[in-house]
Structure formats: C-alpha cells, structure tokens
Short mmCIF file of C-alpha atoms in Angstrom, two decimals:
data_model
loop_
_atom_site.label_atom_id
_atom_site.label_comp_id
_atom_site.label_asym_id
_atom_site.label_seq_id
_atom_site.Cartn_x
_atom_site.Cartn_y
_atom_site.Cartn_z
CA MET A 1 0.00 0.26 0.04
CA THR A 2 1.30 3.59 -1.06
CA LEU A 3 1.93 6.44 1.61
CA ASP A 4 -0.61 7.75 0.70
CA GLY A 5 -2.88 5.65 1.49
CA LYS A 6 -4.22 3.94 -2.11
CA PRO A 7 -4.14 0.20 -1.65
CA GLY A 8 -0.79 -1.97 -2.73
CA LYS A 9 0.51 -4.73 -4.93
CA THR A 10 -0.38 -8.00 -2.79
CA ASP A 11 -0.88 -11.51 -2.99
CA PHE A 12 -3.96 -11.94 -0.54
CA ILE A 13 -6.11 -10.19 1.13
CA PRO A 14 -8.66 -12.37 3.12
CA SER A 15 -11.73 -12.20 1.68
CA VAL A 16 -15.67 -13.63 1.99
CA ASN A 17 -14.99 -15.96 -0.77
CA ASN A 18 -11.43 -16.05 -0.52
CA LYS A 19 -10.26 -17.11 2.56
CA LEU A 20 -7.19 -18.41 2.92
CA PRO A 21 -4.41 -18.55 0.09
CA TYR A 22 -3.67 -22.70 0.46
CA GLU A 23 -5.93 -25.19 -0.09
CA ILE A 24 -6.90 -28.06 2.38
CA ILE A 25 -7.79 -31.12 1.80
CA LEU A 26 -8.80 -33.73 3.96
CA GLU A 27 -6.85 -37.74 3.56
CA ASP A 28 -8.26 -40.93 3.78
CA ASN A 29 -4.93 -42.72 2.90
CA LEU A 30 -1.87 -42.80 4.17
CA GLN A 31 0.06 -44.59 1.67
CA SER A 32 -1.19 -41.86 -0.72
CA GLU A 33 2.03 -41.25 -2.84
CA SER A 34 0.68 -37.59 -2.75
CA TYR A 35 3.06 -36.86 0.50
CA ASN A 36 6.20 -36.47 1.23
CA GLY A 37 5.69 -35.64 5.67
CA ILE A 38 3.56 -36.56 7.86
CA ILE A 39 3.49 -34.57 10.73
CA LEU A 40 2.27 -35.64 13.94
CA ILE A 41 1.67 -33.91 17.60
CA SER A 42 1.25 -36.78 20.23
CA ARG A 43 1.16 -40.27 20.10
CA VAL A 44 -1.70 -42.07 18.73
CA SER A 45 -4.12 -44.28 21.01
CA SER A 46 -4.66 -47.52 20.71
CA THR A 47 -8.35 -46.65 21.33
CA CYS A 48 -8.33 -43.51 18.40
CA SER A 49 -6.06 -45.40 15.85
CA VAL A 50 -7.93 -47.82 13.38
CA VAL A 51 -5.61 -47.82 10.76
CA LYS A 52 -3.03 -50.76 12.03
CA GLU A 53 -0.42 -48.61 9.54
CA LEU A 54 -0.61 -44.81 12.21
CA GLU A 55 0.08 -48.47 14.76
CA SER A 56 3.63 -48.07 12.41
CA LEU A 57 4.25 -44.63 13.27
CA ASN A 58 4.23 -45.15 16.86
CA ASN A 59 6.67 -48.05 16.57
CA VAL A 60 8.96 -45.23 14.43
CA LEU A 61 8.59 -43.87 18.07
CA ASP A 62 9.41 -46.32 20.00
CA VAL A 63 12.49 -47.27 18.46
CA ALA A 64 13.23 -43.22 18.55
CA VAL A 65 12.99 -43.54 21.44
CA GLU A 66 15.37 -46.58 22.88
CA ILE A 67 18.30 -44.06 21.20
CA ASP A 68 17.59 -41.12 22.20
CA ARG A 69 14.80 -41.29 25.66
CA THR A 70 14.27 -37.22 24.90
CA VAL A 71 12.31 -37.91 21.41
CA ASP A 72 8.66 -38.01 23.56
CA ASP A 73 9.57 -34.26 24.57
CA GLN A 74 11.62 -32.83 22.16
CA GLY A 75 9.80 -34.55 18.68
CA GLY A 76 12.43 -35.07 15.64
CA VAL A 77 12.38 -36.30 11.65
CA PHE A 78 12.14 -39.93 11.30
CA GLN A 79 12.07 -42.31 8.04
CA THR A 80 9.00 -44.73 7.80
CA THR A 81 8.70 -46.45 5.18
CA LEU A 82 5.06 -45.33 4.46
CA PRO A 83 5.47 -43.57 0.74
CA SER A 84 6.19 -39.90 2.47
CA ARG A 85 8.95 -41.64 4.21
CA ARG A 86 9.39 -39.14 6.93
CA LEU A 87 7.88 -38.69 10.29
CA VAL A 88 7.51 -35.39 11.90
CA TYR A 89 7.23 -35.37 15.96
CA SER A 90 6.49 -32.62 17.80
CA PRO A 91 4.94 -34.06 20.83
CA VAL A 92 2.83 -31.82 23.80
CA GLY A 93 4.55 -33.47 25.84
CA THR A 94 3.23 -34.56 29.48
CA LEU A 95 -0.35 -32.49 31.11
CA GLY A 96 0.09 -31.58 34.01
CA ASP A 97 -2.54 -29.48 36.31
CA TYR A 98 -1.72 -26.28 35.21
CA ASP A 99 -1.34 -27.28 31.25
CA ASP A 100 -4.08 -26.12 29.26
CA VAL A 101 -5.01 -26.80 24.98
CA ARG A 102 -2.75 -24.09 24.12
CA SER A 103 0.35 -27.08 24.19
CA PHE A 104 -1.98 -27.90 21.32
CA HIS A 105 -1.46 -25.41 19.58
CA GLU A 106 2.10 -24.60 20.39
CA ALA A 107 3.31 -28.02 19.43
CA ALA A 108 1.59 -28.03 15.42
CA ALA A 109 2.51 -24.84 14.78
CA HIS A 110 6.19 -25.47 15.75
CA GLY A 111 5.96 -29.13 13.91
CA ILE A 112 5.12 -27.58 10.71
CA LYS A 113 8.24 -25.42 10.51
CA ARG A 114 9.41 -28.90 11.72
CA ALA A 115 9.08 -30.42 8.79
CA LEU A 116 9.34 -26.67 6.29
CA SER A 117 12.49 -26.49 7.49
CA ALA A 118 13.14 -30.46 6.66
CA GLY A 119 11.77 -30.13 3.32
CA VAL A 120 8.47 -30.24 3.56
CA THR A 121 6.49 -29.55 0.91
CA LYS A 122 3.67 -31.28 0.82
CA PRO A 123 2.56 -32.28 4.66
CA LEU A 124 -0.04 -34.37 5.77
CA LEU A 125 -1.03 -33.44 9.38
CA ILE A 126 -2.60 -35.70 11.78
CA LEU A 127 -4.80 -34.36 14.37
CA PRO A 128 -4.43 -35.75 18.23
CA GLN A 129 -7.27 -36.88 19.91
CA HIS A 130 -7.25 -36.26 23.88
CA PRO A 131 -10.30 -36.62 26.41
CA ASP A 132 -9.59 -33.84 28.44
CA PHE A 133 -9.72 -31.03 26.26
CA PRO A 134 -12.79 -31.90 23.73
CA LYS A 135 -11.45 -28.68 21.43
CA CYS A 136 -7.45 -30.49 20.68
CA GLN A 137 -8.12 -30.60 17.32
CA LEU A 138 -9.64 -27.83 17.41
CA VAL A 139 -6.53 -25.94 18.67
CA SER A 140 -4.25 -27.95 16.47
CA LEU A 141 -5.46 -27.41 13.87
CA LEU A 142 -5.32 -23.79 14.04
CA GLY A 143 -1.37 -23.53 15.80
CA ALA A 144 -0.56 -25.38 12.34
CA LEU A 145 -2.29 -22.45 9.79
CA SER A 146 -1.23 -20.03 12.28
CA ALA A 147 2.51 -20.99 11.30
CA LEU A 148 1.88 -20.60 7.70
CA TYR A 149 0.94 -17.40 7.87
CA SER A 150 3.03 -14.20 5.98
CA GLY A 151 3.34 -11.06 7.52
CA ILE A 152 1.79 -8.37 4.29
CA GLN A 153 4.74 -6.64 3.85
CA PHE A 154 6.25 -9.90 3.70
CA ARG A 155 4.00 -11.01 1.00
CA GLU A 156 4.73 -7.55 -0.42
CA HIS A 157 8.01 -7.81 -0.70
CA GLU A 158 9.51 -11.46 -0.92
CA PRO A 159 6.27 -12.74 -3.47
CA ASN A 160 7.98 -15.78 -4.49
CA LYS A 161 8.47 -16.76 -1.02
CA PHE A 162 4.83 -17.05 -0.16
CA PRO A 163 2.41 -18.94 0.36
CA LYS A 164 4.90 -21.11 2.20
CA LEU A 165 2.64 -23.95 1.37
CA THR A 166 0.28 -24.39 -1.29
CA LYS A 167 -1.42 -27.52 -0.10
CA LEU A 168 -2.04 -28.62 3.28
CA ALA A 169 -3.62 -32.37 4.11
CA ILE A 170 -5.21 -33.57 6.75
CA PHE A 171 -5.84 -36.76 7.28
CA ASN A 172 -9.59 -38.73 7.63
CA PRO A 173 -9.25 -41.99 7.99
CA SER A 174 -13.60 -43.34 7.66
CA THR A 175 -14.28 -40.12 5.99
CA SER A 176 -15.48 -38.02 9.46
CA PRO A 177 -17.80 -35.25 9.08
CA GLU A 178 -17.35 -33.99 12.20
CA ILE A 179 -13.36 -33.30 11.13
CA LYS A 180 -14.69 -32.00 7.77
CA GLY A 181 -16.80 -29.22 10.19
CA ILE A 182 -13.00 -28.60 11.92
CA VAL A 183 -11.33 -27.71 9.10
CA GLU A 184 -13.89 -25.23 7.88
CA THR A 185 -14.49 -23.70 11.19
CA ALA A 186 -10.35 -23.30 10.94
CA LYS A 187 -10.26 -21.68 7.73
CA ALA A 188 -13.22 -18.97 9.12
CA LEU A 189 -10.78 -18.14 12.03
CA GLU A 190 -7.97 -18.13 10.51
CA SER A 191 -9.25 -15.62 7.68
CA ALA A 192 -10.60 -14.11 11.19
CA ARG A 193 -6.90 -14.14 12.49
CA TRP A 194 -5.25 -12.75 9.42
CA VAL A 195 -7.01 -10.30 8.67
CA ALA A 196 -5.71 -9.56 12.41
CA ARG A 197 -3.12 -10.01 11.35
CA ASP A 198 -1.90 -7.66 9.20
CA ILE A 199 -3.75 -4.65 10.47
CA GLY A 200 -1.97 -5.15 13.28
CA VAL A 201 1.96 -6.15 11.65
CA GLY A 202 1.99 -2.94 9.26
CA ASP A 203 4.61 -1.39 10.45
CA PRO A 204 3.27 3.03 10.92
CA GLU A 205 3.84 2.94 7.24
CA ARG A 206 2.39 0.76 5.57
CA MET A 207 -0.91 0.40 8.07
CA THR A 208 -1.46 4.46 8.80
CA PRO A 209 -5.12 5.21 9.39
CA ALA A 210 -5.80 5.53 5.52
CA ALA A 211 -4.31 2.86 4.77
CA ALA A 212 -5.56 0.93 7.14
CA GLU A 213 -9.14 1.33 6.05
CA ALA A 214 -8.20 1.05 3.00
CA TYR A 215 -7.19 -2.78 3.42
CA VAL A 216 -10.68 -3.04 5.58
CA GLN A 217 -11.81 -1.31 2.22
CA GLN A 218 -10.30 -4.39 0.20
CA VAL A 219 -11.46 -7.01 3.21
CA PHE A 220 -15.30 -6.41 3.15
CA ASP A 221 -15.67 -5.69 -0.62
CA LYS A 222 -19.07 -6.62 -1.49
CA SER A 223 -19.89 -8.49 1.89
CA ASN A 224 -22.92 -8.17 4.18
CA VAL A 225 -20.54 -6.08 6.50
CA GLU A 226 -21.82 -2.68 5.52
CA ILE A 227 -19.07 0.22 6.09
CA ARG A 228 -19.28 3.18 6.91
CA VAL A 229 -15.81 6.08 7.50
CA VAL A 230 -15.39 9.38 9.18
CA SER A 231 -12.37 10.83 8.32
CA ASP A 232 -13.24 14.74 7.78
CA VAL A 233 -11.39 16.21 10.53
CA ASP A 234 -14.11 19.01 11.49
CA GLU A 235 -16.91 16.19 11.57
CA LEU A 236 -15.08 13.99 13.84
CA GLN A 237 -14.04 16.86 16.20
CA LYS A 238 -17.71 17.43 16.50
CA GLU A 239 -18.25 13.94 17.17
CA TYR A 240 -15.62 13.04 18.68
CA PRO A 241 -13.92 15.79 20.46
CA LEU A 242 -11.53 13.52 22.83
CA PHE A 243 -10.36 11.29 19.65
CA ALA A 244 -10.03 14.79 17.67
CA ALA A 245 -7.43 15.63 20.73
CA VAL A 246 -6.06 12.78 19.80
CA ASN A 247 -5.59 13.44 16.27
CA ARG A 248 -4.52 16.63 16.33
CA GLY A 249 -1.11 16.19 16.46
CA ALA A 250 -1.21 14.38 12.72
CA SER A 251 -4.22 15.84 11.16
CA GLY A 252 -1.22 17.90 9.42
CA VAL A 253 0.13 14.78 7.73
CA GLU A 254 -2.75 13.19 4.98
CA ARG A 255 -1.84 9.77 5.65
CA HIS A 256 -1.87 9.63 9.63
CA ARG A 257 -4.89 11.61 9.95
CA GLY A 258 -7.19 9.60 11.27
CA ARG A 259 -10.84 8.31 10.86
CA VAL A 260 -13.29 6.41 12.78
CA VAL A 261 -14.63 3.09 10.42
CA TRP A 262 -17.90 1.70 11.68
CA LEU A 263 -18.10 -1.69 10.42
CA LYS A 264 -21.88 -3.87 10.87
CA TYR A 265 -22.98 -6.25 10.54
CA LYS A 266 -27.22 -6.87 10.03
CA PRO A 267 -28.53 -11.36 9.08
CA LYS A 268 -30.62 -10.28 6.27
CA SER A 269 -33.20 -13.07 7.66
CA GLY A 270 -34.45 -14.42 10.72
CA GLU A 271 -35.28 -13.30 14.33
CA VAL A 272 -32.42 -11.01 15.76
CA LYS A 273 -31.69 -11.93 19.76
CA ARG A 274 -28.91 -9.68 20.93
CA SER A 275 -26.10 -7.66 19.45
CA ILE A 276 -22.17 -6.98 19.94
CA VAL A 277 -20.65 -3.61 19.46
CA LEU A 278 -17.08 -3.67 19.73
CA VAL A 279 -15.17 0.00 19.78
CA GLY A 280 -11.35 -0.90 19.49
CA LYS A 281 -7.80 0.63 19.28
CA GLY A 282 -5.83 1.32 16.87
CA VAL A 283 -3.38 4.04 16.77
CA THR A 284 -1.30 3.62 14.34
CA PHE A 285 1.84 4.79 15.78
CA ASP A 286 2.40 5.65 19.82
CA THR A 287 4.70 8.44 20.31
CA GLY A 288 3.73 9.12 24.08
CA GLY A 289 1.97 13.00 22.24
CA VAL A 290 4.35 15.33 24.19
CA ASP A 291 4.58 13.42 27.21
CA VAL A 292 7.16 11.61 24.79
CA LYS A 293 8.38 8.14 25.16
CA ILE A 294 11.52 7.69 25.83
CA ASN A 295 14.52 5.50 26.64
CA GLY A 296 13.13 3.10 23.31
CA ALA A 297 9.79 2.91 24.42
CA SER A 298 8.78 3.67 21.34
CA VAL A 299 10.14 1.47 19.97
CA GLY A 300 7.21 -1.76 18.81
CA MET A 301 4.06 1.11 19.16
CA SER A 302 3.32 0.26 15.77
CA ARG A 303 1.57 -2.44 18.23
CA ASP A 304 -1.02 -0.28 20.17
CA LYS A 305 -3.68 -0.26 17.13
CA CYS A 306 -4.47 -4.71 17.73
CA GLY A 307 -7.18 -3.54 19.28
CA ALA A 308 -8.52 -2.48 16.47
CA ALA A 309 -7.16 -4.77 14.25
CA ALA A 310 -8.60 -7.50 16.57
CA VAL A 311 -11.98 -5.37 15.82
CA ALA A 312 -11.55 -6.42 12.34
CA GLY A 313 -10.69 -9.55 11.97
CA PHE A 314 -13.93 -10.79 14.36
CA MET A 315 -15.70 -8.66 11.38
CA GLN A 316 -14.33 -10.78 9.31
CA LEU A 317 -15.05 -14.09 10.91
CA VAL A 318 -18.70 -12.57 11.17
CA SER A 319 -19.24 -12.27 8.01
CA ILE A 320 -17.75 -15.01 6.64
CA LEU A 321 -20.63 -17.32 10.17
CA ALA A 322 -23.08 -14.81 8.74
CA PRO A 323 -24.93 -16.15 12.07
CA ALA A 324 -29.07 -15.18 12.02
CA ASP A 325 -29.70 -13.95 15.65
CA VAL A 326 -27.38 -11.53 16.23
CA GLU A 327 -26.37 -8.15 14.95
CA ILE A 328 -22.97 -6.88 15.19
CA ILE A 329 -21.04 -3.68 15.07
CA GLY A 330 -17.93 -3.00 14.77
CA ALA A 331 -15.22 0.53 15.20
CA LEU A 332 -11.90 1.18 14.65
CA CYS A 333 -10.59 3.94 15.75
CA LEU A 334 -7.41 4.43 13.54
CA VAL A 335 -5.06 7.36 14.99
CA ARG A 336 -1.60 8.29 15.59
CA ASN A 337 -0.69 9.80 17.99
CA SER A 338 2.50 12.61 17.34
CA ILE A 339 4.44 14.93 18.58
CA GLY A 340 4.38 18.40 16.56
CA SER A 341 3.03 21.95 17.89
CA ASN A 342 -0.68 21.32 17.41
CA ALA A 343 -0.69 17.92 19.59
CA TYR A 344 -3.22 18.04 22.20
CA THR A 345 -1.06 18.48 25.89
CA ALA A 346 -2.00 18.09 29.46
CA ASP A 347 -3.75 20.57 31.57
CA GLU A 348 -5.88 20.69 28.66
CA VAL A 349 -9.75 20.12 29.68
CA ILE A 350 -11.61 19.12 26.83
CA VAL A 351 -15.24 18.13 26.93
CA SER A 352 -16.95 14.53 25.56
CA ARG A 353 -19.28 14.09 23.37
CA ALA A 354 -20.88 12.94 26.57
CA GLY A 355 -21.33 16.50 27.51
CA LYS A 356 -18.25 15.51 31.00
CA ARG A 357 -15.20 17.25 31.46
CA VAL A 358 -12.30 15.59 31.24
CA ARG A 359 -8.69 17.48 32.01
CA ILE A 360 -5.90 16.24 29.94
CA GLY A 361 -3.18 13.61 32.93
CA ASN A 362 -0.99 12.45 30.23
CA THR A 363 -0.74 12.76 26.75
CA ASP A 364 0.22 9.18 26.59
CA ALA A 365 -2.63 7.69 27.89
CA GLU A 366 -4.82 8.14 24.28
CA GLY A 367 -6.02 4.75 23.68
CA ARG A 368 -8.75 6.06 26.43
CA MET A 369 -9.47 8.88 24.57
CA ALA A 370 -9.63 7.33 20.90
CA MET A 371 -12.26 5.27 21.96
CA ALA A 372 -14.05 7.65 24.58
CA ASP A 373 -16.52 9.11 22.36
CA VAL A 374 -17.20 6.21 19.59
CA LEU A 375 -18.08 3.95 22.98
CA CYS A 376 -20.20 6.85 24.21
CA GLU A 377 -22.12 6.71 20.03
CA ALA A 378 -21.95 2.66 20.96
CA LYS A 379 -23.98 3.38 24.05
CA GLU A 380 -26.81 6.02 21.64
CA LEU A 381 -26.84 3.23 18.73
CA ALA A 382 -27.79 0.49 22.26
CA SER A 383 -31.10 2.19 22.43
CA CYS A 384 -32.75 0.82 18.89
CA LEU A 385 -30.30 -2.79 19.15
CA PRO A 386 -31.77 -6.03 21.20
CA ASP A 387 -30.53 -7.22 24.46
CA PRO A 388 -26.90 -4.92 23.33
CA HIS A 389 -23.37 -4.96 25.00
CA LEU A 390 -20.90 -3.22 24.69
CA TYR A 391 -17.41 -3.66 24.36
CA THR A 392 -13.89 -1.74 24.35
CA ILE A 393 -10.55 -4.30 22.53
CA ALA A 394 -7.98 -2.15 23.69
CA THR A 395 -3.29 -2.69 23.97
CA LEU A 396 -3.53 -0.15 26.50
CA THR A 397 -2.19 -0.39 29.50
CA GLY A 398 1.29 -1.61 30.11
CA HIS A 399 0.16 -2.96 33.99
CA ALA A 400 -2.09 -4.65 32.33
CA TRP A 401 1.32 -6.96 30.69
CA LEU A 402 2.31 -6.86 33.97
CA TYR A 403 -0.28 -8.19 35.64
CA ALA A 404 -1.55 -11.08 33.22
CA GLN A 405 1.09 -11.47 30.81
CA CYS A 406 0.13 -13.01 28.06
CA TYR A 407 -3.09 -13.31 28.89
CA SER A 408 -6.50 -11.15 27.98
CA ILE A 409 -8.00 -9.49 30.45
CA VAL A 410 -11.23 -8.76 31.04
CA MET A 411 -13.37 -6.30 33.28
CA CYS A 412 -17.11 -5.86 33.38
CA ASN A 413 -19.55 -3.01 34.77
CA GLY A 414 -22.44 -3.71 36.87
CA PRO A 415 -24.87 -5.31 34.35
CA ALA A 416 -22.22 -7.52 32.69
CA ARG A 417 -20.52 -8.40 35.05
CA GLU A 418 -24.55 -9.38 36.88
CA GLY A 419 -24.11 -12.12 33.31
CA LYS A 420 -21.34 -13.21 34.01
CA ILE A 421 -19.79 -12.15 31.37
CA ASN A 422 -16.65 -11.97 33.29
CA SER A 423 -16.38 -15.90 34.06
CA GLN A 424 -18.28 -16.55 30.78
CA LEU A 425 -15.01 -15.45 28.15
CA VAL A 426 -12.79 -17.19 30.93
CA GLU A 427 -14.44 -20.58 30.50
CA SER A 428 -14.82 -19.76 26.54
CA GLY A 429 -11.36 -18.69 26.43
CA GLN A 430 -10.15 -22.13 27.92
CA LYS A 431 -11.69 -24.32 25.97
CA ILE A 432 -10.47 -22.42 22.36
CA GLY A 433 -6.69 -21.31 23.09
CA ASP A 434 -7.00 -17.94 23.99
CA PRO A 435 -7.37 -16.99 27.11
CA PHE A 436 -8.48 -14.87 29.53
CA GLU A 437 -8.20 -12.96 33.36
CA SER A 438 -10.75 -12.24 34.91
CA SER A 439 -11.10 -8.18 36.70
CA THR A 440 -13.14 -6.52 39.36
CA LEU A 441 -14.13 -2.62 39.23
CA GLN A 442 -13.92 -1.34 42.47
CA ARG A 443 -14.90 2.16 43.76
CA GLU A 444 -11.23 3.37 44.24
CA ASP A 445 -10.57 3.00 40.48
CA PHE A 446 -13.67 5.71 39.94
CA SER A 447 -12.82 7.86 42.19
CA SER A 448 -8.98 8.12 41.42
CA HIS A 449 -10.58 9.62 37.76
CA LYS A 450 -12.81 11.72 39.76
CA GLU A 451 -11.95 15.65 40.32
CA SER A 452 -12.60 17.17 43.30
CA HIS A 453 -13.01 20.87 41.80
CA GLU A 454 -15.57 22.90 38.76
CA TYR A 455 -12.17 23.11 36.95
CA SER A 456 -13.45 19.32 35.45
CA GLU A 457 -15.01 16.48 36.58
CA ILE A 458 -13.43 13.39 34.87
CA LEU A 459 -9.56 13.39 35.15
CA GLN A 460 -8.04 11.83 31.96
CA ALA A 461 -4.99 9.52 33.36
CA HIS A 462 -2.32 9.94 36.34
CA SER A 463 1.14 11.31 35.21
CA LYS A 464 3.22 8.66 35.72
CA PRO A 465 2.91 5.17 33.71
CA SER A 466 -0.04 2.78 34.39
CA VAL A 467 3.16 0.19 36.02
CA GLN A 468 4.16 2.89 38.21
CA THR A 469 0.57 3.57 38.89
CA CYS A 470 -1.61 1.58 41.63
CA ARG A 471 -4.35 -0.45 39.95
CA GLY A 472 -3.11 0.81 36.48
CA HIS A 473 -4.90 -1.73 34.74
CA GLN A 474 -8.65 -0.73 35.82
CA GLY A 475 -8.59 2.36 36.66
CA PRO A 476 -8.78 3.35 32.23
CA ALA A 477 -11.33 0.85 32.37
CA ALA A 478 -13.36 3.42 35.02
CA PHE A 479 -12.58 6.48 32.42
CA LEU A 480 -14.36 5.11 30.01
CA ILE A 481 -17.46 4.17 31.68
CA MET A 482 -17.56 8.05 33.52
CA ALA A 483 -16.82 9.87 29.53
CA SER A 484 -18.66 7.92 27.94
CA GLY A 485 -21.33 8.84 30.27
CA LEU A 486 -21.68 4.65 30.62
CA GLN A 487 -22.12 5.62 34.50
CA GLU A 488 -25.58 6.22 34.35
CA HIS A 489 -25.98 3.04 32.78
CA GLY A 490 -25.16 0.54 35.64
CA LEU A 491 -28.13 -2.04 37.33
CA LYS A 492 -30.24 0.80 39.07
CA ALA A 493 -30.43 2.30 36.04
CA GLU A 494 -33.82 3.03 33.72
CA THR A 495 -31.91 1.36 31.22
CA PRO A 496 -28.71 -0.66 32.00
CA LEU A 497 -26.28 -1.68 29.84
CA LYS A 498 -23.40 -4.68 29.76
CA TYR A 499 -20.19 -2.97 28.97
CA SER A 500 -16.88 -5.48 29.27
CA HIS A 501 -13.30 -3.68 28.40
CA LEU A 502 -10.24 -6.23 27.59
CA ASP A 503 -7.19 -5.04 27.89
CA ILE A 504 -5.26 -6.83 25.98
CA ALA A 505 -1.64 -4.90 25.91
CA GLY A 506 -1.33 -9.24 27.13
CA SER A 507 -2.20 -11.72 24.24
CA ALA A 508 -1.71 -9.36 21.63
CA GLY A 509 1.58 -10.50 20.47
CA ASP A 510 5.63 -9.71 21.48
CA PHE A 511 7.18 -7.30 18.46
CA PRO A 512 8.65 -7.97 16.15
CA TYR A 513 6.98 -11.19 15.89
CA ASP A 514 3.58 -12.23 14.61
CA PRO A 515 0.93 -10.63 16.34
CA THR A 516 -1.93 -13.22 18.44
CA GLY A 517 -5.49 -12.10 17.22
CA ALA A 518 -6.45 -12.88 20.39
CA PRO A 519 -8.83 -12.29 21.91
CA ILE A 520 -10.99 -13.69 18.37
CA LEU A 521 -10.89 -16.98 18.81
CA ALA A 522 -12.46 -16.66 22.75
CA LEU A 523 -14.59 -14.59 21.42
CA ALA A 524 -16.02 -16.36 18.90
CA GLU A 525 -16.49 -19.33 21.17
CA ASN A 526 -18.66 -17.97 23.05
CA TYR A 527 -20.70 -15.64 20.99
CA LEU A 528 -21.09 -17.60 17.93
CA LEU A 529 -19.33 -21.48 17.77
#
C-alpha cells in the first residue's frame, strides 16, 4: 500500500470468498504417494487407532526412544516405510494440572515449522485426540495454520516466498463429518486472525490510518458488512472531541489523519435476539505525544492498533459465518499519536461527546481518549438494538502485561458482571486456547479519576505510567465508563447496559513477532461457535 493510503500490490487479501492463500484437503489414505511428510503432534492412542498404518508410526517412535529418550519430549524427524518417508514428530509432552489446550496449538505450529525446515513441501497432518481437551483437534489445526501466516509486508517484498505451502492435508481415515466441520471452522477462524494480523503487523507507514482503512475496504468489498467512515477533521471534532484531540498532532499529514471506521453486520433474515458492539483502539503509532516515550520505549508502538485489528478480524469471521440471530457492529478508532505544535497537551480540558469535562493528565494515555467518544456513540446506538453488549478492546496498558502477561483481561460493569460475562469469556478462552484473566472494577478505580473541583469533572490519566500507578489497568476502564456516560446505565438505571473492557496488551503478541489475533478465538467461542 502506498503512503497516500491507496492499496498496494499484495498476493493475498482475505475476503469472504477467498479465505486462505492455500488449500486444505482431507485425506483418508496414509499410503498415498501425494505427500512427502507426515506431521504427528501426539502419540496415536490405541483406542483411537482405526488404521493399522498408524500403529507403524508408534513403532517408529518406540525405536527412536530406544536410541534417544528425549524424543517424546522434544520430537524430531524420522524415517518411515510409508510412501511419505518422513515422520515429523512434534509432541505435546506430558500435561499437568496447570497445562491447557495451548500446548496443542504450540506443538502443531512447531511441527509445521520443523517440517518446512526439513524440506517437507506436501505435509499430511494427523490431528490428536485427548479426553481432557475436547477442542484439541481444532486448536491443533489453528496452531498449524498460524505457522503458515506471512505478514503483509513480507508478502509484498518477497512474493516468491509466499505462500509457504500451497496445500495442507488433514488425515481423516473414516471420512468423518466431524473432521470436515473442524476444518471449515478453522478456515474461518484463521481468515479472521489473518485480517487482524495484517493490520496489527503493518509498520507505521504500511498501516497508517488511511492505509488501514483502505485494507478494510478491500476485505469487506461486496460483502454482507456495511462500512461507514468518518474522516473529515471538522466532523471528527464535532462527533468525537476526545478522539479529535489525539488526532490533532497528526491531522496535518494526510496519510496520518485519523478516522473512525464503522463495520455493521445485520442478518438478512431471522429474528435478531441480541447484539454486540465492539470498539477497538487503533493507534497506528504511539510516540506518547507531548509526554513522549523515552529510552527506546516507542519501539513496537506500531502494534498499538491491535485492538482495532481484532475488531476487524472478528467482523471478518462474522461475515463468513453470517449468524442468523445476532447483529454485530464494530468500530475501528484509527489514529496516530504524534508530537508537534498542534498536539494535545496536559492540562487541557476537553468536553467529551457525553458532555463530560475531561482534564488531560498524560498525553500517553491516548487509547482511552480515542475510544471514549466512539463508545458513547455505541451507547446511543444500543437504544435501538436488542439485548446489546458493548465492548472496548485495546492494547491499553503496560500494567495489563505485568498483571496478566500473555493473557487478555476482562473487566465488566455491573450489568455485564451480573450476566457473568467475565466468567463466560474465561471459560470460552480456556476451551479454545485464547485465555483470559478476570479483573474486578472497584470504587477506587472511579474515585481516582473523579475531580474534586469545578475546573473539570474527570481526570483522564495520572501523570505516571500505568506500571507505576495503583490499579493501572482497572482505572482506564473506569475512565471509559465515566467519560462515555455509561455510568448512568448501571444495574439500578432505567436502561442498564452491559459493558466489558478487554485489555489485550499482554496477549496481542510480542514485537517484532507476528500478532496473535487475540481475543478473536475467545469471542468466537463465546458468541458464534
């Protein structure tokens, strides 16, 4: 994509009709000569083995273990008498009380990478079974597919090295419809993660707000998702004054100019029983603004858009699955937090869309500013939606990474907590390998943002970074509730509204490695699968 935000040349952009850049097929014959490597990520159980050739794989491993007892922990590449000749063994290992289904995802991803490095070009993957993890086959396949992802700039710079494979076969000895269903589900989920990763992985110029919008326009072109874009500076100032404040520093550069991209899916038929509105933080680069990040702390800040990326990815999944009973709306808050003479500063008082006077305490707390007014509009839209649930999704705080490391965090307001959304997401994430920690909002989170003078009503942020602030990831959630006017829609209100804030700073992925696409899988498991 060029610097003016126009689509560039790439071999693959996900769409509803073109989901993945490689083919996934089912294979019922281990004796087929179509493959030059078998990937096994778990020993074949005797109760699961319905094909005698599978036993031969166990025999190969038994012989290998006699020579090297670390094989069942570390795996390796071994010769077999089958036509494929190679067995790539990437074991899950011994699973204890505190292990989870992610072990299958990791083993499958490693198995694909090991197979590629060994020269396997036509792999046949055997999905594992485990009584304690009902979704381990789906999670394993997702792990394998994640290893086949190539970032958008790599695809554009190295088109001859993409895709890594043109075909992946899944062993299905009894032509089971269950395996076929798992494959179709995995393809849809991976297409969604692909969209999220592309947006997340793009560098500050490849995925400027303008370029990210153009990418999204390509993904949803001629789909069942409607797109509405707000990019005019005056309109942004009128509709989203807090967002517009962050946008000021970048608005003089056309490709960096912020925009809010709304994505809407509504079933064409069927009774809509519930609705979801997701607001994602899409800061394409975060300098910290006037409170500039120092000592190299700006490295990786092109990933501060992974919340919006996850929303776009989830909408891609919605578009593919086309659920009949739920209306889903996504909003991408695409903005760059730049330094300059027009940048917003500490001490400014800005009136939010909800009419709240907000005093700026730290310009590096721009994510909550970018989302608060859009969340307010989502609140307004909720009055016309059936059983609505509002979300914000953001790589919001370093404190979240310290608190949860590789886990997403869910925080709920009163109505959502009463609906046990936090425990539902924790359970859903555990099933599908996209785990959550649940965190509780307390009265201190609100009181720390409440001003005690007439100058302003709400303090946007404390002067210190979140990692040096008490309750550093809960406070921003409280701010979003206060600044958007959601405080008036609690449990005892005439119109209570369910709202959950998801901080994915720990789960979105480490720079410069590929983004994870979190929390798409957990949301999908909870709402769509």
